[in-house]
PDB file of C-alpha atoms in Angstrom:
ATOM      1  CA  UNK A   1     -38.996  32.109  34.527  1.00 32.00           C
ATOM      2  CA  UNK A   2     -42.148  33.818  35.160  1.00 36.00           C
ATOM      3  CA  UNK A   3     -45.522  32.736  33.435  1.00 41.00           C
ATOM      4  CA  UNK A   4     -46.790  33.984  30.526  1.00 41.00           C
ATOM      5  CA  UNK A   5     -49.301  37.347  31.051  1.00 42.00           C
ATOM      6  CA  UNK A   6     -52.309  38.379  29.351  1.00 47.00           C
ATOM      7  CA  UNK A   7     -54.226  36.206  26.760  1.00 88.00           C
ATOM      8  CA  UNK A   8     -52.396  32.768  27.086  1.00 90.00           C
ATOM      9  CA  UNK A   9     -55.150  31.028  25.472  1.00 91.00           C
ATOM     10  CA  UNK A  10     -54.280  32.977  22.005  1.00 92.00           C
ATOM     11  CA  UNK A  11     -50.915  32.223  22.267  1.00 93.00           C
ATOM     12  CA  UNK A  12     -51.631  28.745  22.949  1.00 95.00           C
ATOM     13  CA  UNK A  13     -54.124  28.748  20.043  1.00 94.00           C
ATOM     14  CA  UNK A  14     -51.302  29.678  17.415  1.00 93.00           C
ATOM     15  CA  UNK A  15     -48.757  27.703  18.478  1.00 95.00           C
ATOM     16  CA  UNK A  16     -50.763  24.417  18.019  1.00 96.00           C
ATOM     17  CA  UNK A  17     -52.185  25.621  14.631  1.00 94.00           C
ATOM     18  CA  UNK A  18     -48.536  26.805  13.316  1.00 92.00           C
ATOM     19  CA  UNK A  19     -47.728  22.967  14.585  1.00 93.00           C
ATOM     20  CA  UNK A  20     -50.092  21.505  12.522  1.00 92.00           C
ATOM     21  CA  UNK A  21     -49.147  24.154   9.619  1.00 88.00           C
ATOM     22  CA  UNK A  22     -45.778  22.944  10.203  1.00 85.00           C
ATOM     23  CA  UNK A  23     -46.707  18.943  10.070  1.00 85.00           C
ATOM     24  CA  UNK A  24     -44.416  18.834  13.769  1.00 90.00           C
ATOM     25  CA  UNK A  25     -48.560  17.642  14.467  1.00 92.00           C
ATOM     26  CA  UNK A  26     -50.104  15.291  11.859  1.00 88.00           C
ATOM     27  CA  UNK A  27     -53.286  13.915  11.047  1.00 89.00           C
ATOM     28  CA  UNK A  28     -54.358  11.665  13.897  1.00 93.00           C
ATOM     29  CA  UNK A  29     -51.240  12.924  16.545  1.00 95.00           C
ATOM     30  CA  UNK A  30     -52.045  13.281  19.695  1.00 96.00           C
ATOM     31  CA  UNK A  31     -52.349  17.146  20.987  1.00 96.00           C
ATOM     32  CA  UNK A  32     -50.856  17.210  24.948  1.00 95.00           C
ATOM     33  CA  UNK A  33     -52.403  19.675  26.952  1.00 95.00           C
ATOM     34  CA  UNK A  34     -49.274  19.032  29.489  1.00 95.00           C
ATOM     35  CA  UNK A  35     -46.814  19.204  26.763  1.00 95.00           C
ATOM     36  CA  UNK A  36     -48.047  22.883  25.326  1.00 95.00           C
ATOM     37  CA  UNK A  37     -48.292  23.529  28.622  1.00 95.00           C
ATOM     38  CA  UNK A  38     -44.677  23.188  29.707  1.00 95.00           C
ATOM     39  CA  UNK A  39     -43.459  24.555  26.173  1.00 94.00           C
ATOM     40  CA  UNK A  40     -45.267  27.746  26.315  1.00 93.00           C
ATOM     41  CA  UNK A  41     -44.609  27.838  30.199  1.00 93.00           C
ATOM     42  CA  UNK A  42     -48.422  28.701  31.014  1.00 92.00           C
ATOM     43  CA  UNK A  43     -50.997  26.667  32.821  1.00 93.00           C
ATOM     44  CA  UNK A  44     -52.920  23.927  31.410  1.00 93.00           C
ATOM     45  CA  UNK A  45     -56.191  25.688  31.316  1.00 94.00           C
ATOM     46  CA  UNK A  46     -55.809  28.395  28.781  1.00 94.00           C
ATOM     47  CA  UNK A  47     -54.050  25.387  26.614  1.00 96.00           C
ATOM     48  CA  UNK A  48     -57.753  23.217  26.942  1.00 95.00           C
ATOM     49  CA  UNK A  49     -59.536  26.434  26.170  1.00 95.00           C
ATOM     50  CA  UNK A  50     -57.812  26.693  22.767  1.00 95.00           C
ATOM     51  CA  UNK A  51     -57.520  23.595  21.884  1.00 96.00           C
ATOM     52  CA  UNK A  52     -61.274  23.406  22.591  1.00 96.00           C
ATOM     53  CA  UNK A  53     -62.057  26.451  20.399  1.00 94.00           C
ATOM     54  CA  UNK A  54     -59.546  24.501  17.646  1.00 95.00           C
ATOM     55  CA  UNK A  55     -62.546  21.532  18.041  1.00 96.00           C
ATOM     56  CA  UNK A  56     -64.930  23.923  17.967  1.00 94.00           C
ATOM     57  CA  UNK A  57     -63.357  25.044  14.543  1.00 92.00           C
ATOM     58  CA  UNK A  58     -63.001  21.682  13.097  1.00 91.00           C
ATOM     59  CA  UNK A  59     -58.816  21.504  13.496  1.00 94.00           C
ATOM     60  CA  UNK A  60     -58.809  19.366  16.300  1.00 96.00           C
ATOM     61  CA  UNK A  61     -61.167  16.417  17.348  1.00 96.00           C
ATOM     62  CA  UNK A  62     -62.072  14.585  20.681  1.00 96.00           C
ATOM     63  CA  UNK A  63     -61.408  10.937  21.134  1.00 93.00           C
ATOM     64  CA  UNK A  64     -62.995   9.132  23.627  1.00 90.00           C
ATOM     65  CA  UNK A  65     -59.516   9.550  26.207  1.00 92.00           C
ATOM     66  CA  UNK A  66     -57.672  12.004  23.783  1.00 96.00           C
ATOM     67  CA  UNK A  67     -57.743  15.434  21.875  1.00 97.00           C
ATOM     68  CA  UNK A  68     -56.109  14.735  18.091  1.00 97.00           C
ATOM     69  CA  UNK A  69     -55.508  16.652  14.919  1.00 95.00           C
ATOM     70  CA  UNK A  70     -58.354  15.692  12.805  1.00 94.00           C
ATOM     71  CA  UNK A  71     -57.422  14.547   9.295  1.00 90.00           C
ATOM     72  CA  UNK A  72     -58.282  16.085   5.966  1.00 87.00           C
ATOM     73  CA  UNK A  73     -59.999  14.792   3.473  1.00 88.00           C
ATOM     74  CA  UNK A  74     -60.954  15.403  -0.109  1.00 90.00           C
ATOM     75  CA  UNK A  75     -64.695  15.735   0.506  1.00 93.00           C
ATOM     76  CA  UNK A  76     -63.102  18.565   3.537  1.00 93.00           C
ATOM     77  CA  UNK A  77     -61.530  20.354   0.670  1.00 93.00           C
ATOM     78  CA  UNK A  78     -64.262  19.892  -1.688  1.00 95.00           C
ATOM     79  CA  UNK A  79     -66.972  21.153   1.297  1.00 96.00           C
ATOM     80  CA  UNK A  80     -64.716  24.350   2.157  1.00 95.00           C
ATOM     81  CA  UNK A  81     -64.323  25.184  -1.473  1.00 96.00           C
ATOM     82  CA  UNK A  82     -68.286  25.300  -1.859  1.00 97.00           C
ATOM     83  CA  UNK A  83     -68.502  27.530   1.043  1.00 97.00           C
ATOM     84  CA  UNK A  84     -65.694  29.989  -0.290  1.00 96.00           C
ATOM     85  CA  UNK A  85     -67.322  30.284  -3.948  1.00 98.00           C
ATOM     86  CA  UNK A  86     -70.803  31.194  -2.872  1.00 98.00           C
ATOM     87  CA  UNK A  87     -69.455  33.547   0.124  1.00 98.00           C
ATOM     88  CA  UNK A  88     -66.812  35.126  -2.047  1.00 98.00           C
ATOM     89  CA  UNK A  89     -69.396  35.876  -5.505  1.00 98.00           C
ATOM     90  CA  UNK A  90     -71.919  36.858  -2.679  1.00 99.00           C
ATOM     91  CA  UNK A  91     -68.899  39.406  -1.605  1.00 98.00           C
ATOM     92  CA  UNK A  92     -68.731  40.899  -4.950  1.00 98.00           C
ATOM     93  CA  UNK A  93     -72.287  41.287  -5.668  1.00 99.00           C
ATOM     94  CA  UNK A  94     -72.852  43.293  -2.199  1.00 99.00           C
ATOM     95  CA  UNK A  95     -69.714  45.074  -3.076  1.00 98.00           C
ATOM     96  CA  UNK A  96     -70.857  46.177  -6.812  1.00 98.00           C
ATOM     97  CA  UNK A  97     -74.441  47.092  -5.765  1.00 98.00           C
ATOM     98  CA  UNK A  98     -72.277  49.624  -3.248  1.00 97.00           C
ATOM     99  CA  UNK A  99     -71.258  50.828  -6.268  1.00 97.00           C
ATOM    100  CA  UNK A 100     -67.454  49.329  -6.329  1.00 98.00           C
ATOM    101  CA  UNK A 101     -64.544  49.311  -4.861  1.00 98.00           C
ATOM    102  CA  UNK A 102     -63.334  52.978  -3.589  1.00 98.00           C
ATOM    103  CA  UNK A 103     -59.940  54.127  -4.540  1.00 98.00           C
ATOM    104  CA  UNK A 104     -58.116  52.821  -1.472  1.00 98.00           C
ATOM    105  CA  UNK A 105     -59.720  49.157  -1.700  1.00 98.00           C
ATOM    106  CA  UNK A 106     -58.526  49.242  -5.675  1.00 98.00           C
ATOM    107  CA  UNK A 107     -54.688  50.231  -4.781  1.00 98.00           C
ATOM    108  CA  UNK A 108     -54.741  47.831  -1.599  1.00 98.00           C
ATOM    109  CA  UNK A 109     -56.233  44.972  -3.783  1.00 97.00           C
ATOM    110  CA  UNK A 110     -53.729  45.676  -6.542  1.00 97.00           C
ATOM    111  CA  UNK A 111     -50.660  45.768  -4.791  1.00 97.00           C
ATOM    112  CA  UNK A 112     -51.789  41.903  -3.419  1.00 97.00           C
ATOM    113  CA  UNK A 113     -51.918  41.102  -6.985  1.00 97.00           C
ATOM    114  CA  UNK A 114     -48.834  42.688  -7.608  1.00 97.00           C
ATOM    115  CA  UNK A 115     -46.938  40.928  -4.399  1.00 96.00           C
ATOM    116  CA  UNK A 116     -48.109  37.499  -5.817  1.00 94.00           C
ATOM    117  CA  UNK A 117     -46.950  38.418  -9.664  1.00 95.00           C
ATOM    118  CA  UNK A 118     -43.523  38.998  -8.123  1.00 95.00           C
ATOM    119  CA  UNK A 119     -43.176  36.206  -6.060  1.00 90.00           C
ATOM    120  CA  UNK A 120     -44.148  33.853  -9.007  1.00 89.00           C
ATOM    121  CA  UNK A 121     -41.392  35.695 -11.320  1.00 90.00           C
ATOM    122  CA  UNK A 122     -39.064  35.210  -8.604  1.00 90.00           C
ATOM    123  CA  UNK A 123     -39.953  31.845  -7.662  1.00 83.00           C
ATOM    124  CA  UNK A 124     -40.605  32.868  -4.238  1.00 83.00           C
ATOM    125  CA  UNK A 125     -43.660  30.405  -3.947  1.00 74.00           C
ATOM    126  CA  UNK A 126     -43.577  30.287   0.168  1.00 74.00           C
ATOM    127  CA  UNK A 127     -44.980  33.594  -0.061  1.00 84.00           C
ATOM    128  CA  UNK A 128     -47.626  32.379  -2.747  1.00 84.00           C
ATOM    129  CA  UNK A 129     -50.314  30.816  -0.616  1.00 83.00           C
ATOM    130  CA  UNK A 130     -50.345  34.022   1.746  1.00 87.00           C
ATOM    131  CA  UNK A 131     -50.376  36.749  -0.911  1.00 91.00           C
ATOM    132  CA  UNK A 132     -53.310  34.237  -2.606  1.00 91.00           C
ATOM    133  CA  UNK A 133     -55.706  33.928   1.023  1.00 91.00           C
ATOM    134  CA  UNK A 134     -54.876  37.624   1.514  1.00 95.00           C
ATOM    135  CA  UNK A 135     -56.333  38.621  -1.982  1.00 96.00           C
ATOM    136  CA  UNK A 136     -59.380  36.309  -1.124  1.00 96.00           C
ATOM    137  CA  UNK A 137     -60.055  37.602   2.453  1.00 96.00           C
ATOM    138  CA  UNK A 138     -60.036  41.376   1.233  1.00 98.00           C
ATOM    139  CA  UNK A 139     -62.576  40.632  -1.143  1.00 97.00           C
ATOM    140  CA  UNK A 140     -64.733  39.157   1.764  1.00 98.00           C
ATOM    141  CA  UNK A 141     -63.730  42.363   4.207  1.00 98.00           C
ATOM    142  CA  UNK A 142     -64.878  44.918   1.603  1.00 98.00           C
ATOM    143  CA  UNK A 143     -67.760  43.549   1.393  1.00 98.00           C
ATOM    144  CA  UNK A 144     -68.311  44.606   5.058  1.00 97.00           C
ATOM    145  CA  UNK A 145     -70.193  41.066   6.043  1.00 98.00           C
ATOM    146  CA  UNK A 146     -68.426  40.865   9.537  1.00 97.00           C
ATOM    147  CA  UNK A 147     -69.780  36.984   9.802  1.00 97.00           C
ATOM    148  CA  UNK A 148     -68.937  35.890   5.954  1.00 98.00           C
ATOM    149  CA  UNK A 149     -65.140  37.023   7.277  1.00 96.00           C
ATOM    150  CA  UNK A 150     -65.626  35.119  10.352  1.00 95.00           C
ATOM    151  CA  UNK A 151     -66.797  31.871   7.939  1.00 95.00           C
ATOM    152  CA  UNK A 152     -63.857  32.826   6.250  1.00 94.00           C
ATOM    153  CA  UNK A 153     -61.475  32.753   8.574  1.00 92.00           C
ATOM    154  CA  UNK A 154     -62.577  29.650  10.275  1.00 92.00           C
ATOM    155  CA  UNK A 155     -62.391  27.934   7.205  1.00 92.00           C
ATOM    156  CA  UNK A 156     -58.944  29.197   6.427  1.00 90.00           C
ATOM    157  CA  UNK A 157     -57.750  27.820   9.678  1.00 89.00           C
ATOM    158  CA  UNK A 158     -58.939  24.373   8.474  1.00 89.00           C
ATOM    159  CA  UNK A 159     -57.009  24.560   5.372  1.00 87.00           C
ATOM    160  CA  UNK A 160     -53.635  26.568   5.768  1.00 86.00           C
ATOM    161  CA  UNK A 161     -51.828  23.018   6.372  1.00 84.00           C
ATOM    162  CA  UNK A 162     -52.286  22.206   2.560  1.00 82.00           C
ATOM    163  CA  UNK A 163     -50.491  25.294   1.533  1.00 79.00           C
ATOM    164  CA  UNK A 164     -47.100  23.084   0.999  1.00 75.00           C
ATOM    165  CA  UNK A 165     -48.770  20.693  -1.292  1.00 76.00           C
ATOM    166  CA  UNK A 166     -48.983  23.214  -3.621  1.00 75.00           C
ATOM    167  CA  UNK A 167     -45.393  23.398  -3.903  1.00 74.00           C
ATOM    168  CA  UNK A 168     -46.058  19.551  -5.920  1.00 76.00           C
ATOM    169  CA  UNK A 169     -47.545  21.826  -9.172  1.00 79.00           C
ATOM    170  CA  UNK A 170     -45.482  24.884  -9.114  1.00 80.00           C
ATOM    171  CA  UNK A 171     -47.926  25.167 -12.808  1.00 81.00           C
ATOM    172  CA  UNK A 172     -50.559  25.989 -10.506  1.00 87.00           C
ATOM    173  CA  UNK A 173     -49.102  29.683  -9.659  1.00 87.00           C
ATOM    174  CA  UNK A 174     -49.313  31.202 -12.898  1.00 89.00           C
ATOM    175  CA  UNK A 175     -53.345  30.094 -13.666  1.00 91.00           C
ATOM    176  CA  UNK A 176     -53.914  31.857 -10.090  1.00 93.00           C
ATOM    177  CA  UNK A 177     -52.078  34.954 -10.881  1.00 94.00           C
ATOM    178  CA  UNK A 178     -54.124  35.021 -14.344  1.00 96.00           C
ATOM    179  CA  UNK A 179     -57.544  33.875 -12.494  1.00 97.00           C
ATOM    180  CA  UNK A 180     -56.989  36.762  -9.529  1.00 98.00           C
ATOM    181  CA  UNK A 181     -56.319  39.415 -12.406  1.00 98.00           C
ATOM    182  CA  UNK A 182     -59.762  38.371 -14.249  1.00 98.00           C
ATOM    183  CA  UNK A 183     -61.411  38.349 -10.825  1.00 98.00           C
ATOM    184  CA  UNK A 184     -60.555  42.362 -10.467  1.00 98.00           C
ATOM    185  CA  UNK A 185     -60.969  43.015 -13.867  1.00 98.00           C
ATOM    186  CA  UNK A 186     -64.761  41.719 -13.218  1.00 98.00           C
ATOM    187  CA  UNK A 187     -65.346  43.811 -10.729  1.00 98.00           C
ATOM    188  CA  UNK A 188     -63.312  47.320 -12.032  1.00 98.00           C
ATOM    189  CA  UNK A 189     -65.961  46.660 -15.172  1.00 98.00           C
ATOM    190  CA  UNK A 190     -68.555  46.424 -12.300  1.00 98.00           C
ATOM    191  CA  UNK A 191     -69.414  43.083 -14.281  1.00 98.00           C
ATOM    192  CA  UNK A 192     -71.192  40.708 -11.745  1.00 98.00           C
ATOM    193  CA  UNK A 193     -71.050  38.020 -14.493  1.00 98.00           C
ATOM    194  CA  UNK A 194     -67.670  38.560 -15.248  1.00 98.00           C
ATOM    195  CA  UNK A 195     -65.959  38.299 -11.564  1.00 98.00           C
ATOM    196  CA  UNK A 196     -68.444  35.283 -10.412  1.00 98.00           C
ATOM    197  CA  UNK A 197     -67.272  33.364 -13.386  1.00 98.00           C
ATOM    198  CA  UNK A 198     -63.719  34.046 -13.043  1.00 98.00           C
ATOM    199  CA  UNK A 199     -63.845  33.445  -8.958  1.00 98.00           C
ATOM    200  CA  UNK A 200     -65.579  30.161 -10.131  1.00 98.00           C
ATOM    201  CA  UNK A 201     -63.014  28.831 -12.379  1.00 97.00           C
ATOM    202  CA  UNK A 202     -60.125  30.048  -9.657  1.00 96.00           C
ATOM    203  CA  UNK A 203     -61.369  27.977  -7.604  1.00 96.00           C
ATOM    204  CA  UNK A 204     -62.560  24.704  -9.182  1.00 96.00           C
ATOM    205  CA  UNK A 205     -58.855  24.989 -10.810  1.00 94.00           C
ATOM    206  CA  UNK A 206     -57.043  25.385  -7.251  1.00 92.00           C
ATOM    207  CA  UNK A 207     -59.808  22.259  -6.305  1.00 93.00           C
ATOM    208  CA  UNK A 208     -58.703  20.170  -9.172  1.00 93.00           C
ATOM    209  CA  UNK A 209     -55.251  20.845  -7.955  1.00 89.00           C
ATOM    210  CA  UNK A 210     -55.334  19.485  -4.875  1.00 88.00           C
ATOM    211  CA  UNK A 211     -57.447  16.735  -5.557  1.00 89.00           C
ATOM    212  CA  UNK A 212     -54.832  15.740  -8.003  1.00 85.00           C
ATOM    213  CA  UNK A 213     -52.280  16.147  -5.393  1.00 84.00           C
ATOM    214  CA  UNK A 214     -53.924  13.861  -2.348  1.00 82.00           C
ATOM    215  CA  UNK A 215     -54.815  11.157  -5.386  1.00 83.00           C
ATOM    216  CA  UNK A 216     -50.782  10.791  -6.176  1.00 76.00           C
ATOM    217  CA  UNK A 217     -48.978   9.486  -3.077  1.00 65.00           C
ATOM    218  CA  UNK A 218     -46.081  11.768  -3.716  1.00 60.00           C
ATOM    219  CA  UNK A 219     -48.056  14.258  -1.257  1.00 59.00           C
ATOM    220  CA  UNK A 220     -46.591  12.416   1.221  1.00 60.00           C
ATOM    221  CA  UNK A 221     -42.859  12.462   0.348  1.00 60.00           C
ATOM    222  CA  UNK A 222     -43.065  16.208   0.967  1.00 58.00           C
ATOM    223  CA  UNK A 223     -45.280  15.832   4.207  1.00 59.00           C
ATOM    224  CA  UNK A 224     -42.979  13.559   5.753  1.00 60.00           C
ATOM    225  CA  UNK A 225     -39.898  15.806   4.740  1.00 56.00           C
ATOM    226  CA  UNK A 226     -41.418  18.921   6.368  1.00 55.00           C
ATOM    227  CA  UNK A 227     -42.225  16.928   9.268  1.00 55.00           C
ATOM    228  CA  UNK A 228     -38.221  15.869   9.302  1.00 57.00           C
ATOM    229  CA  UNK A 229     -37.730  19.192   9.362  1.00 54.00           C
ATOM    230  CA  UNK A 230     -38.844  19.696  13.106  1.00 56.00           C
ATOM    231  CA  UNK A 231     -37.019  17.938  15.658  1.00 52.00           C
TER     232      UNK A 231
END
């Protein structure tokens, strides 16, 4: 079977972050450069250059004879939730003083809300966490602040393995749809006010969530059972 061709080190990259996404990698496993290696049938070194970008992001960490998945911890949460309120209110202001969103960005940010309304009617709450850091990142790209979206992404990366907790407070789903729809009423009413408050309490209510999640020990339960899940 021939090698794998052109940018091995991306495909290495997303394979060991839809591990840890997956819990098949937990907090504190081991990540084998020689195992990835002979799964994705490509040489080691494009395997060490992701897993050294996934350090560089904060995903991974370096042991003194090992490369881990490094843990996450409330004050993590807490830290990246900081970050996300004053670059996504920073996102509306820039995008109001341009005036507002343009016809295209309104339908496109709309039919997000829409996709997450329907998958909370239909109970579809997979879908829930992607339709919710979709909304989030197309407020960031419209404001056209290439390196807030990198910030964003990066930060993403570090927190798209708690999207199953979430699954603990199905409640939660229904305050987010409400939250997102005050959020682009705020900023339709070109109300600065309005949309920084309303991406404020989003967010300190999606905090509070998980904080109540990683305090009860039933987090667990469903992190085990997911990691059951792959053999």
């Amino acid at each position: 079977m021939p090698r794998l061709k052109g940018n091995a080190s991306d495909t290495a990259l997303k394979k060991i972050v839809q591990k840890i996404n997956d819990y098949e990698l937990s907090s504190g496993e081991i990540v084998s450069d020689l195992e990835l290696s002979n799964e994705l049938n490509i040489s080691r070194t494009p395997v060490r250059e992701a897993m050294q970008q996934l350090i560089d992001i904060g995903l991974l960490e370096r042991t003194a004879t090992k490369v881990v998945v490094r843990s996450i911890t409330l004050t993590d949460i807490a830290e990246i939730f900081q970050i996300r309120e004053a670059i996504e209110i920073m996102s509306v202001k820039i995008i109001l003083s341009r005036g507002g969103l343009n016809e295209t960005q309104k339908l496109e940010l709309m039919d997000i809300h829409q996709n997450l309304c329907n998958d909370i009617s239909n109970g579809n709450f997979d879908k829930n966490f992607s339709d919710d850091t979709a909304f989030h990142e197309k407020l960031i790209e419209y404001s056209g602040n290439t390196r807030m979206e990198d910030i964003c992404r990066r930060i993403t990366l570090q927190s798209q393995r708690l999207r199953w907790l979430t699954l603990l407070t199905p409640s939660r789903y229904a305050g987010t749809r409400d939250e997102h729809q005050r959020i682009i009423q705020g900023i339709l009413n070109q109300d600065l006010n309005s949309a920084a408050r309303a991406i404020e309490e989003h967010l300190q209510g999606s905090l509070e969530n998980y904080t109540q999640i990683l305090n009860n020990n039933q987090w667990m339960k469903i992190m085990s059972e997911l990691k059951n899940m792959n053999p």
